[in-house]
Coordinates of C-alpha atoms and ligand atoms in Angstrom, one line a residue:
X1085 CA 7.1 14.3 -6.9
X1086 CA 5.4 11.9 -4.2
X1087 CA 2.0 13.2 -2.6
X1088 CA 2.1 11.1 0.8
X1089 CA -0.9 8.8 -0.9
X1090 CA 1.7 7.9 -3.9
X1091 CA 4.2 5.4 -3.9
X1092 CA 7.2 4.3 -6.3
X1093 CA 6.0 2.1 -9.1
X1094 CA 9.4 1.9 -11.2
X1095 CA 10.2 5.0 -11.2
X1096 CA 6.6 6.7 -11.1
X1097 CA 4.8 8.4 -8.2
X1098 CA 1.2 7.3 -8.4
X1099 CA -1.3 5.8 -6.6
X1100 CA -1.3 2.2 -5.3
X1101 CA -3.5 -0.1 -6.9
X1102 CA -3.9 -1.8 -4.1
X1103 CA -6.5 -1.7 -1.2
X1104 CA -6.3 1.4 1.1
X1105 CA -4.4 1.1 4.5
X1106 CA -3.7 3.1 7.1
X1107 CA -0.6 4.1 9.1
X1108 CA -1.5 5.1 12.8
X1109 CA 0.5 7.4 15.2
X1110 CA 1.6 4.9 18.7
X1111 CA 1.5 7.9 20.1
X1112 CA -2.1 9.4 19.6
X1113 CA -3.4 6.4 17.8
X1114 CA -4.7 8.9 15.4
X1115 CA -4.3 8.4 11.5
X1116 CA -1.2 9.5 9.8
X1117 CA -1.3 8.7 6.5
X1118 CA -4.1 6.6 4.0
X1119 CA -2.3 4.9 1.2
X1120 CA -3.1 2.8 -1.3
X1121 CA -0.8 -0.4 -1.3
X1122 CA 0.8 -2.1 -4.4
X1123 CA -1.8 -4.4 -5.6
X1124 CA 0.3 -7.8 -7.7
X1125 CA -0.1 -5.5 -11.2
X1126 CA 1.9 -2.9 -9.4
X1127 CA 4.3 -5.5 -8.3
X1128 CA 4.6 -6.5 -12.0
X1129 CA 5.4 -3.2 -13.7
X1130 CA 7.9 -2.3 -10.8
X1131 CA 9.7 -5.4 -11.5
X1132 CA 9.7 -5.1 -15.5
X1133 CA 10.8 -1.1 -15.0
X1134 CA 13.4 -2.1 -12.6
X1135 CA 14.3 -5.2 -15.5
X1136 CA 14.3 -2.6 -18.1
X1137 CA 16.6 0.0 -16.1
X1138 CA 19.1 -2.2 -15.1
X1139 CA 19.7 -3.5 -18.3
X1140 CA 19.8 0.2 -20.0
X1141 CA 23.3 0.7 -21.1
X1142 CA 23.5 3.9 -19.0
X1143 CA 23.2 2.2 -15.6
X1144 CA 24.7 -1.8 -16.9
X1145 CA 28.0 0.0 -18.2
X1146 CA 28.7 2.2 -15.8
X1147 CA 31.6 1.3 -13.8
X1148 CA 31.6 0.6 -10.0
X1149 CA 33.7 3.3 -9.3
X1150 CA 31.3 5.6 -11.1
X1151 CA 28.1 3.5 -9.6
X1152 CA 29.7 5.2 -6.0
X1153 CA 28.5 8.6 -7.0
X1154 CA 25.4 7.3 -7.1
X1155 CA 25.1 6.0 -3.3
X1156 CA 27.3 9.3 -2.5
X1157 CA 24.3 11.4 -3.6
X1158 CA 21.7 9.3 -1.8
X1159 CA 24.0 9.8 1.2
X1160 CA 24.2 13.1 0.7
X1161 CA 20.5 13.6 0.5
X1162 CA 19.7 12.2 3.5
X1163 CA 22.5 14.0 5.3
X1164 CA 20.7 17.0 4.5
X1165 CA 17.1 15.8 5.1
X1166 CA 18.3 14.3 8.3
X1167 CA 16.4 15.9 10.9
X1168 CA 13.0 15.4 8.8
X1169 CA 13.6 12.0 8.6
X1170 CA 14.2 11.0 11.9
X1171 CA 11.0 13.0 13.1
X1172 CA 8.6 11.1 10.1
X1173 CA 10.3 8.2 12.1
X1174 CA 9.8 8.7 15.5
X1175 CA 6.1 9.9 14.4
X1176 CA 5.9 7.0 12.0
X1177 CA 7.3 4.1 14.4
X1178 CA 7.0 6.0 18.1
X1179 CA 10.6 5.3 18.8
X1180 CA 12.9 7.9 20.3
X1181 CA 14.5 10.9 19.1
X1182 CA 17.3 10.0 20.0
X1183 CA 17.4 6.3 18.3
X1184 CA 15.7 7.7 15.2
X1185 CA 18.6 10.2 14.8
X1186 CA 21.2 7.4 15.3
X1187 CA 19.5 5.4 12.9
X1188 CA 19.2 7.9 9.9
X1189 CA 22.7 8.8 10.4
X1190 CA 23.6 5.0 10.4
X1191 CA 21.8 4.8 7.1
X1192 CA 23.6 7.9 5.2
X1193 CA 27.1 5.8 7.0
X1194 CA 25.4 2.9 5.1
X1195 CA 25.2 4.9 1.9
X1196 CA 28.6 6.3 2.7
X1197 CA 30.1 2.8 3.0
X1198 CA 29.1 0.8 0.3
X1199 CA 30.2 3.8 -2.2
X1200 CA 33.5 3.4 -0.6
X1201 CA 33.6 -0.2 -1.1
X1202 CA 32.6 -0.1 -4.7
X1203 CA 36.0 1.8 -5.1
X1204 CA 37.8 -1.3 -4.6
X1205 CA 35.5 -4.4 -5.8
X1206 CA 37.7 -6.9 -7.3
X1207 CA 37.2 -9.9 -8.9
X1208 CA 40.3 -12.3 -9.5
X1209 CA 42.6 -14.0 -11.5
X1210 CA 42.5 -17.7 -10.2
X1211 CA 45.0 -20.1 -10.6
X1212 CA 45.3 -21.7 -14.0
X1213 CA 45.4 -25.2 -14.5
X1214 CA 46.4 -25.4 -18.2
X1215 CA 46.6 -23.0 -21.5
X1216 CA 43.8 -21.0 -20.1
X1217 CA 43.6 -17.7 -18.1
X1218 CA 40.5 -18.5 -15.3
X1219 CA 38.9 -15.4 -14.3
X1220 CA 36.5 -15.3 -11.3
X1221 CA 33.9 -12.2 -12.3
X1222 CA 30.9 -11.0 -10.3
X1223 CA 27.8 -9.3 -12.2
X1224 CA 24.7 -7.9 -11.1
X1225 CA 21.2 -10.0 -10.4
X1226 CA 19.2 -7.5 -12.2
X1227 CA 16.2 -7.2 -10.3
X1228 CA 16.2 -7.5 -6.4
X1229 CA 13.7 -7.6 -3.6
X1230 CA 13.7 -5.8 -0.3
X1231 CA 11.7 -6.7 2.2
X1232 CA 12.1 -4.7 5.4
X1233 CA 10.2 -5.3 8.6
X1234 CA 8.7 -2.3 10.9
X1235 CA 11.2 -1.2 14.0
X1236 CA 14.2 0.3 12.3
X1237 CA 12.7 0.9 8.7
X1238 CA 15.8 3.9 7.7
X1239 CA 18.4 1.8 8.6
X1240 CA 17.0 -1.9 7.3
X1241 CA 15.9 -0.6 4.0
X1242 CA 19.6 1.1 3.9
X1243 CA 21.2 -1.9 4.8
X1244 CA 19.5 -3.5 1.5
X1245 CA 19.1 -0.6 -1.0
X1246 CA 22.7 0.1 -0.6
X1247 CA 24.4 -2.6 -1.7
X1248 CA 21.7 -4.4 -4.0
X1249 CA 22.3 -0.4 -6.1
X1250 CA 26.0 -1.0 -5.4
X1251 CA 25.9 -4.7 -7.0
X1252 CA 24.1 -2.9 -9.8
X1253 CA 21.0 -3.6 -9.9
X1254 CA 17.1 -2.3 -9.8
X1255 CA 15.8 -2.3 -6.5
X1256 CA 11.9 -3.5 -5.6
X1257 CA 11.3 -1.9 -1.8
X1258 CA 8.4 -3.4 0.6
X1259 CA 8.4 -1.9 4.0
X1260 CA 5.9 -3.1 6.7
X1261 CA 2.6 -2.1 6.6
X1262 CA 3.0 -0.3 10.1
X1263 CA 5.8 2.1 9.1
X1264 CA 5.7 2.7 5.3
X1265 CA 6.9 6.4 5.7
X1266 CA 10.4 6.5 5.9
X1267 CA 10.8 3.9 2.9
X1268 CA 8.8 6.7 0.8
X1269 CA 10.8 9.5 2.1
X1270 CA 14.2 7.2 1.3
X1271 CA 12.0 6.4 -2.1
X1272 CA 12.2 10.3 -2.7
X1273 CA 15.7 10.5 -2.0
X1274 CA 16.9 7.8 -4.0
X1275 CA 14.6 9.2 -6.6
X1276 CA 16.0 12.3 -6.7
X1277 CA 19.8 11.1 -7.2
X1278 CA 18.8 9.2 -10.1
X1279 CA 17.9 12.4 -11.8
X1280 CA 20.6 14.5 -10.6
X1281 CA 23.1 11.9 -12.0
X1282 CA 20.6 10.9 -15.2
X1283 CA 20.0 7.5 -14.4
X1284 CA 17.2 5.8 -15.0
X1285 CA 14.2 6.0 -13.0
X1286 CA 13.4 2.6 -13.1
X1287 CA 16.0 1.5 -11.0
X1288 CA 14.1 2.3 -7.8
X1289 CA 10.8 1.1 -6.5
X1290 CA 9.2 1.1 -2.9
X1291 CA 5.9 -0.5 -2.8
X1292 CA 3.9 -0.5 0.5
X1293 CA 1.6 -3.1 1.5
X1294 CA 0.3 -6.3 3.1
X1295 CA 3.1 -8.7 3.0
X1296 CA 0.7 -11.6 1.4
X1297 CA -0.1 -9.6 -1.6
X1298 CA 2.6 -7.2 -2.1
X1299 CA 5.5 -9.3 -0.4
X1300 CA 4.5 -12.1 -2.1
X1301 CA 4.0 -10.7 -5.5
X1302 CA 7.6 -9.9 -5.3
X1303 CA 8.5 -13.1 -4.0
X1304 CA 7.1 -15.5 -6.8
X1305 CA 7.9 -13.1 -9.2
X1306 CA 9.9 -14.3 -12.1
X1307 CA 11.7 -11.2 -12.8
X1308 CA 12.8 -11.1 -9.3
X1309 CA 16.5 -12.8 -9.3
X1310 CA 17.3 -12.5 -5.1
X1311 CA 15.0 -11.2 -2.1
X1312 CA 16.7 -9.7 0.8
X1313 CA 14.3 -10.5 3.4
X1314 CA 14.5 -8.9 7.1
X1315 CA 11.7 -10.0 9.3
X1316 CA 10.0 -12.7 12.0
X1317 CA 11.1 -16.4 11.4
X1318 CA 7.6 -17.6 10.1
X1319 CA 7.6 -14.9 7.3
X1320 CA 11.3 -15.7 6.4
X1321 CA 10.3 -19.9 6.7
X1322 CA 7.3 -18.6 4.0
X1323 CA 9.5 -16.7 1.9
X1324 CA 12.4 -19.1 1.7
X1325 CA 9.8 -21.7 0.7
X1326 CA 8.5 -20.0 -2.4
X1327 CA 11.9 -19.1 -3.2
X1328 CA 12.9 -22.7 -3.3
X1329 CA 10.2 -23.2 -6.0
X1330 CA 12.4 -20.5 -7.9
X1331 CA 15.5 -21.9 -6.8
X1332 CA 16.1 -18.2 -6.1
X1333 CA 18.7 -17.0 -4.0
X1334 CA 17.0 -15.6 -0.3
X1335 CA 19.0 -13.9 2.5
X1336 CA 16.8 -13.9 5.9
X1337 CA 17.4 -11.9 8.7
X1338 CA 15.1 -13.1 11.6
X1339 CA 14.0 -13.3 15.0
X1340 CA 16.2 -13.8 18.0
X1341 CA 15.9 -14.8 22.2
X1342 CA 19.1 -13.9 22.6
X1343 CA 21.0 -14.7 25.7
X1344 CA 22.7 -11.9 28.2
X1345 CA 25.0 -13.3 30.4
X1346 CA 26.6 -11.6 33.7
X1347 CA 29.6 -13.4 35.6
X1348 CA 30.4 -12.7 39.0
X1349 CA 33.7 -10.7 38.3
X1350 CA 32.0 -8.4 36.0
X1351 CA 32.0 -4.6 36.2
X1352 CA 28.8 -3.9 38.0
X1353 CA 28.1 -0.8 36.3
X1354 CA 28.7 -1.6 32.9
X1355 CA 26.5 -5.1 33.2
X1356 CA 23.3 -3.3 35.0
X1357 CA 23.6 -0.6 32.2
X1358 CA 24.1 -2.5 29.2
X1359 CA 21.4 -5.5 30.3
X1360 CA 19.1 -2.3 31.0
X1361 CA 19.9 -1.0 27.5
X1362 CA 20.1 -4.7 25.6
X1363 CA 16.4 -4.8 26.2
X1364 CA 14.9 -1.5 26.9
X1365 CA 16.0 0.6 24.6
X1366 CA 13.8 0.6 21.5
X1367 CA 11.0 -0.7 23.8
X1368 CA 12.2 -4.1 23.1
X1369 CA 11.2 -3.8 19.8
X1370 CA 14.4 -5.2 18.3
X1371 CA 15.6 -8.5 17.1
X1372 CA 18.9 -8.6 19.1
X1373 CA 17.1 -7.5 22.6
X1374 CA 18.9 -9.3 25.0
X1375 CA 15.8 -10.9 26.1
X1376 CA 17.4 -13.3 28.1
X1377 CA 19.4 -12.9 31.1
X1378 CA 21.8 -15.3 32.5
X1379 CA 23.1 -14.4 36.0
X1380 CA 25.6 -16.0 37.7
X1381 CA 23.6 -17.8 40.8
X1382 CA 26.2 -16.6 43.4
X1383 CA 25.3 -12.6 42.4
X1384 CA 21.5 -13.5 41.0
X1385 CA 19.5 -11.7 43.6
X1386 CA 21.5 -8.6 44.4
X1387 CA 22.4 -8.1 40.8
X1388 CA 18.5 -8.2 40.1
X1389 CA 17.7 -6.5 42.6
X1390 CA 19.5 -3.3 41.5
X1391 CA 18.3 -4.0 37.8
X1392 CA 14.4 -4.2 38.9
X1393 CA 15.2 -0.9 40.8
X1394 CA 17.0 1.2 38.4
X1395 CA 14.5 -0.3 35.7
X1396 CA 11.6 1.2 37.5
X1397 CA 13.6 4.9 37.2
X1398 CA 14.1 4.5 33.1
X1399 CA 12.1 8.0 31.6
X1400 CA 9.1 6.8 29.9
X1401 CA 7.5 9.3 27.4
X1402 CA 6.9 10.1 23.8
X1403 CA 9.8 9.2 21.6
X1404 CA 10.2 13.4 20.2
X1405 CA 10.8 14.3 23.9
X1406 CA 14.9 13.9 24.1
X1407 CA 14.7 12.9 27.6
X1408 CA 12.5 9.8 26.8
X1409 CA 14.3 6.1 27.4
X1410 CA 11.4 4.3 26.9
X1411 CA 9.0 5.7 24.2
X1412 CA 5.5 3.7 22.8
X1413 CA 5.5 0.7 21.1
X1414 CA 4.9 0.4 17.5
X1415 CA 1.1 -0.1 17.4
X1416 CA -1.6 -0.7 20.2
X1417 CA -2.3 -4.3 18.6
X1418 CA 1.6 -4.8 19.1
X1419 CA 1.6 -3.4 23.0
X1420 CA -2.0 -5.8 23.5
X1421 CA 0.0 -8.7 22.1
X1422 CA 3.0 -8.3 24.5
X1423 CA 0.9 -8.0 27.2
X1424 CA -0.9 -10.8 26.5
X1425 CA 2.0 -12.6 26.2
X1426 CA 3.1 -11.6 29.8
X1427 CA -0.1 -12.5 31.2
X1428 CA 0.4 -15.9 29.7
X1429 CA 3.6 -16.4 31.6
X1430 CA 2.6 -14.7 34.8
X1431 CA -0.6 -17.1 34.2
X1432 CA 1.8 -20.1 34.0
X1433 CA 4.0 -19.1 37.2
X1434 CA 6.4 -16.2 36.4
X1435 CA 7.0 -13.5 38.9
X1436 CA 6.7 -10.1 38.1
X1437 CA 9.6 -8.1 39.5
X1438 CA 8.9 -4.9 37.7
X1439 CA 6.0 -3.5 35.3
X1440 CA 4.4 -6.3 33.7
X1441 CA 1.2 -3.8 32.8
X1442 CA 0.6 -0.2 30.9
X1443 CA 1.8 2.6 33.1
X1444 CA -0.9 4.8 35.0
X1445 CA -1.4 8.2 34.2
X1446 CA -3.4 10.4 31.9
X1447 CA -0.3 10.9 29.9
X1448 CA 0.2 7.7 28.8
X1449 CA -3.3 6.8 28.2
X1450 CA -3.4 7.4 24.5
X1451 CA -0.2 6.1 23.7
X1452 CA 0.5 2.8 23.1
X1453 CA 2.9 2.2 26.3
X1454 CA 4.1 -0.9 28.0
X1455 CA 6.4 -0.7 31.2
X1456 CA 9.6 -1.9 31.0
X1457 CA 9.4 -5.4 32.7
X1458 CA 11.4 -8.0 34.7
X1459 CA 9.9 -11.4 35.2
X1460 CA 11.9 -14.9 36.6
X1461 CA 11.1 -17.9 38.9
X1462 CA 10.4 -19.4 35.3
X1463 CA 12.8 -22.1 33.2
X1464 CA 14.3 -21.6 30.0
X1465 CA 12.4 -23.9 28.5
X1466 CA 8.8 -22.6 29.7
X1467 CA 7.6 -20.5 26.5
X1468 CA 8.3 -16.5 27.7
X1469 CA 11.8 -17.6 27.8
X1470 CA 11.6 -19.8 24.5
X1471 CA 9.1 -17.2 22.0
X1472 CA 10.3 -14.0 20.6
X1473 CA 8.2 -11.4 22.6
X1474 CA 9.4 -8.1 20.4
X1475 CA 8.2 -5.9 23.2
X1476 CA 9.9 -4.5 26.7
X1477 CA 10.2 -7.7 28.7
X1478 CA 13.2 -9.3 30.1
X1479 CA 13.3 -12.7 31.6
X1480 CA 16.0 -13.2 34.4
X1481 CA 17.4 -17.1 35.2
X1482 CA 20.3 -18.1 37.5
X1483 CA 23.1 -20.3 36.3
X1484 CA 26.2 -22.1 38.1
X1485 CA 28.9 -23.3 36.0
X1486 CA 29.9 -22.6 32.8
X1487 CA 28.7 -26.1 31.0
X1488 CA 25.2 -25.2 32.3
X1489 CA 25.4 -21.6 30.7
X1490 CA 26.3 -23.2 27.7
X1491 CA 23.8 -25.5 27.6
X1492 CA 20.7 -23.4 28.7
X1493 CA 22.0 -19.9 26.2
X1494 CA 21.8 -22.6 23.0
X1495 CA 18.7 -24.0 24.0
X1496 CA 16.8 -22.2 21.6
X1497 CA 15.6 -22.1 18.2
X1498 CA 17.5 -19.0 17.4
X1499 CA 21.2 -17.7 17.1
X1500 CA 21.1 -13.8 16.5
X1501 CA 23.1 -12.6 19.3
X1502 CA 24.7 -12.8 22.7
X1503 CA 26.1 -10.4 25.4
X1504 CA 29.2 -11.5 28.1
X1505 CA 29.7 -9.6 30.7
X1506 CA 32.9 -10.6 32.4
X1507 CA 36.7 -9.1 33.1
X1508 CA 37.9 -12.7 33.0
X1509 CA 39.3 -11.9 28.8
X1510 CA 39.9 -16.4 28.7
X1511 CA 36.0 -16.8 30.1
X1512 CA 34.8 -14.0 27.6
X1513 CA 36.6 -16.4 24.9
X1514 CA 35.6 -19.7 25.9
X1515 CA 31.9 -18.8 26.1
X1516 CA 31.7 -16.4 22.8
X1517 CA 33.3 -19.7 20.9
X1518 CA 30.8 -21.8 22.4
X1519 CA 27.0 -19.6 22.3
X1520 CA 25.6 -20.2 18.7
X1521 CA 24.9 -16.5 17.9
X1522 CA 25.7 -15.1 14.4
X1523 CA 26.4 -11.8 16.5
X1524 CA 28.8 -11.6 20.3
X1525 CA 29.0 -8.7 22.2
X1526 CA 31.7 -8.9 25.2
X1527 CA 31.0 -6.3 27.7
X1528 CA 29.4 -3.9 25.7
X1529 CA 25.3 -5.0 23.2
X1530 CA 23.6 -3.8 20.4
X1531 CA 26.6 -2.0 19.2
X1532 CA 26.9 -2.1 15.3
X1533 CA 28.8 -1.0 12.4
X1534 CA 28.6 -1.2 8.6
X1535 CA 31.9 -2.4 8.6
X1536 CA 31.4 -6.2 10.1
X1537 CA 28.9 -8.8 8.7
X1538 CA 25.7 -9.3 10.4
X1539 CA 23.2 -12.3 10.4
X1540 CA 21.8 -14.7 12.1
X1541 CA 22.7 -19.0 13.0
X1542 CA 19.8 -21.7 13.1
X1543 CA 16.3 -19.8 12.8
X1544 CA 17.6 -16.3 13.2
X1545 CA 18.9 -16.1 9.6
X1546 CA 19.9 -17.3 6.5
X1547 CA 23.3 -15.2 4.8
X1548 CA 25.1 -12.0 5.8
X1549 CA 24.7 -8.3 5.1
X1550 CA 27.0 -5.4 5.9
X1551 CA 30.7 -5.7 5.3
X1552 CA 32.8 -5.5 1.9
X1553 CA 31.1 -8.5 0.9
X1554 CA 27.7 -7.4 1.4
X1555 CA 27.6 -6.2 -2.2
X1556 CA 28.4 -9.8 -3.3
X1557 CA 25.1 -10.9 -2.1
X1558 CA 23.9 -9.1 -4.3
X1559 CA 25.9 -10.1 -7.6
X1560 CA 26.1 -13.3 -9.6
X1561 CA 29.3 -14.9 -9.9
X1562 CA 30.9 -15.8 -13.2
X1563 CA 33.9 -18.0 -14.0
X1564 CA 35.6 -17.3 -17.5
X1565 CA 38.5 -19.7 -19.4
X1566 CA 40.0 -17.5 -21.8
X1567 CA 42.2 -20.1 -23.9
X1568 CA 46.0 -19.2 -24.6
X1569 CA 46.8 -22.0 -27.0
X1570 CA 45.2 -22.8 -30.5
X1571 CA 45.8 -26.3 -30.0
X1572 CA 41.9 -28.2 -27.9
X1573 CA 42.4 -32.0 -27.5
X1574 CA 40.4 -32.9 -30.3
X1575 CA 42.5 -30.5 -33.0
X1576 CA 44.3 -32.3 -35.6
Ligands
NAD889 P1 7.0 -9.7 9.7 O1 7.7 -11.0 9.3 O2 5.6 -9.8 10.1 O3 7.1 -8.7 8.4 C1 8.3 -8.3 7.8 C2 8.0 -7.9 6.4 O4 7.6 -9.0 5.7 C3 6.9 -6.8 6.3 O5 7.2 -5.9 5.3 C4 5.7 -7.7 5.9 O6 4.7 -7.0 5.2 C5 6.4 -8.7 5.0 N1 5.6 -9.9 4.8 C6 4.7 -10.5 5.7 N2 4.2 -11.7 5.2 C7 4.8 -11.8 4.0 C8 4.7 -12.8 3.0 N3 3.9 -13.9 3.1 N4 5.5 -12.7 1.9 C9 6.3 -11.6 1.7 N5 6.4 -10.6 2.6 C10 5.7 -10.7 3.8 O7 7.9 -9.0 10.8 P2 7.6 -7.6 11.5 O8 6.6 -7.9 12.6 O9 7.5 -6.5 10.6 O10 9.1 -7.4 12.3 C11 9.4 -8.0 13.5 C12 10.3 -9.2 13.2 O11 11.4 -8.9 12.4 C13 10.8 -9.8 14.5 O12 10.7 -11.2 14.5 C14 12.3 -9.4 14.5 O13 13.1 -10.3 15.2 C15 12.6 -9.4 13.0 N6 13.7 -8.6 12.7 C16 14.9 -9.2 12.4 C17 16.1 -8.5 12.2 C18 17.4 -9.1 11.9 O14 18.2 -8.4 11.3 N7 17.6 -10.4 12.1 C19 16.0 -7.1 12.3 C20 14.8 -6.5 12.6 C21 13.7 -7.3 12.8

């Protein structure tokens, strides 16, 4: 049951018919894994296994309450296999111990979650308007489409698989070519529940390869009723084109330049160490980094000051060493494009206050390693402060009264996120009401929970996940008249 060069094709472990890739350690650079991807006839009899499972009677009459045990198991499983996932992660992806532990177990809570809210899925009686009971029902899509991007694959592919199996339906999994581990492992788990419960084995899929051919296999696909796509904004612009063609529902969770703001009155402390952590932790590599930071001209150069200092005392190191803040980036190609990025800017006028280059040292020579890095003297609109940079860099800009903040935080394509830092509760207020991000954080960032719905505004996102009604996404919904009286207009 899964030799590292299989993958899921409805239900079956076998080879990929797909061209061989490779998945390469950010540590060493050495090879991890060779698979073979899921070629478009792969793609095909994943979605008509998935088609065929979740219209077997076994799965489409179970009840939702019964569904749970399901995502229970799954949550179980990867309860027990916790600490072997988060180390395939950190080898897989380079993060942090630490952050790969916190994301598995975020991803069993996901589990955990959506089995809970199955318990109490309604749908509802509405109002009736004449001799008719009018029922509002939700049903399952039958097949959907995950498509997860590479820097927190547990918890993304969680966040999808979850609920598309809660909504009750068969599940087609494509994780990014640079991490396709952790969505096998999850693959296996998944796998295994579905046996231990009897259901049928169609019902899960995970199918690595390129996004062109595997992605958009899935995309165009006919049998495919919804992709739940997370990813960069041109991919998601791509997908919700073809899915137009379809007129097939798309949820797209993009990119983000999201703004960090610090006002003069707020706790020192908390600000440097949550601006530090906004952007640092994860190397950068995540799509609500607060890559932006917005500080108050009257405190702009001492506050900066400490940040560039205590920056250049974050622990840089592999991600399985516990004491590591800052591991490797995902890939070298990934670390060379940041830093070309930077160079760009520098090029174009920024000031470097802090890293800006690969640390020295034999240690860090293999890995692929980026200091964590402070630029300013730029404007907002010059293009490090306007382009997603996915990597360690943070780009600091002065402000002086509140209209200005306003105006420079939404001048952006995107909307994922933004982080206040203020005591002032009636500032904290205005300026959260005002900043067009899907996500606010008032003196605390990047905190999460399964609990509250999570998406993006303008080119961050299209839709929600997470929350009760994260398993609607994933249903079709159905409006039934059920007629009390014989008598119709046109009767005798
Ligand atoms: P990406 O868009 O390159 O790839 C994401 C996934 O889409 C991968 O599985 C890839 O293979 C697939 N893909 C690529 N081209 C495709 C196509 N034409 N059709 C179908 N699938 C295709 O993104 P990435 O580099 O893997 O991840 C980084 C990006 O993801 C960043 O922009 C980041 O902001 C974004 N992201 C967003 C969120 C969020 O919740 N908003 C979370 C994490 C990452």
């Amino acid at each position: 049951m899964g030799h590292p060069d299989e993958i899921l094709v409805g239900g079956c472990w076998r080879r990929g018919t797909g061209d061989p890739f490779e998945t390469r350690s950010p540590l060493t650079g050495a090879p991890l894994a060779e698979l073979h991807g899921a070629s478009p006839a792969d793609v095909d009899e994943a979605v008509r296994a998935g088609a065929a499972a979740a219209a077997d009677l076994a799965w489409r009459d179970l009840p939702p309450h019964r569904r749970a045990r399901l995502l229970s198991r799954v949550a179980d499983l990867v309860a027990e296999r916790a600490e072997d996932l988060a180390r395939l992660q950190t080898a897989d992806t380079g993060k942090s111990i630490n952050e790969t532990r916190a994301l598995v177990a975020s991803a069993e809570g996901t589990f955990r979650y959506f089995a809970a809210a199955l318990e109490t899925l309604e749908g509802s009686l509405t109002p009736s308007r004449g001799p008719y009971v009018t029922l509002s029902v939700h049903e399952p899509i039958g097949v959907v489409g995950a498509i997860t991007p590479w820097n927190s694959p547990i918890a993304s592919d969680a966040q999808k698989v979850a609920p598309a199996l809660a909504g009750g339906n068969a599940v087609v999994l494509k994780p990014a070519e640079w991490t396709p581990l952790v969505a096998l492992a999850l693959g296996r788990i998944v796998a295994a529940a579905l046996a231990d419960l009897g259901l049928p084995a169609g019902l899960m899929s995970v199918l690595p390869g390129p996004g062109p051919v595997a992605g958009e296999a899935i995309v165009r696909h006919p049998g495919v009723g919804k992709v739940s796509f997370t990813g960069g904004t041109a991919t998601g612009r791509r997908i919700g084109a073809l899915a137009a063609e379809k007129i097939m529902p798309v949820s797209l969770e993009l990119g983000g330049k999201s703004p960090t703001i610090v006002f003069p009155d707020a706790d020192r402390e908390q600000a440097l160490a949550g601006v530090m952590f906004g952007i640092f932790s994860s190397t950068g590599q995540s799509c609500i980094a607060g890559s932006r930071l917005f500080l108050h001209a009257s405190i702009y150069d001492e506050f900066l000051d400490e940040l560039v200092r205590r920056t250049g005392k974050l622990r840089i190191g592999p991600g399985d060493d516990p004491a590591t803040q800052v591991a490797p980036m995902v890939a070298h190609a990934h670390r060379d494009r940041v830093a070309v990025m930077v160079d760009a800017a520098v090029a174009g006028g920024a000031r470097v206050r802090c890293g800006g280059r690969a640390p020295d040292g034999p240690e860090y020579a293999a890995g692929a390693y980026y200091l964590p890095t402070i630029l300013d003297g730029v404007p907002n609109d010059a293009p490090i402060c306007q382009e997603e940079i996915f990597g360690p860099v943070l780009v600091a800009l002065p402000f002086t009264d509140e209209d200005d903040l306003v105006a420079q935080a939404n001048a952006t394509v995107y909307g994922l996120a933004c982080g206040i830092w203020t005591r002032d509760h009636r500032t904290a207020w205005r300026v959260a009401r005002r900043v067009e991000a899907g996500t606010v954080w008032v003196n605390t960032y990047k905190q999460f929970s399964v609990s509250t719905p999570f998406g993006g505004m303008k080119e961050s996102g299209l839709g929600r996940e997470k929350g009760r009604d994260g398993i609607l996404g994933y249903m079709r919904q159905k409006s039934v008249y059920w007629g009390t009286d014989e008598v119709l207009p046109w009767a005798g």
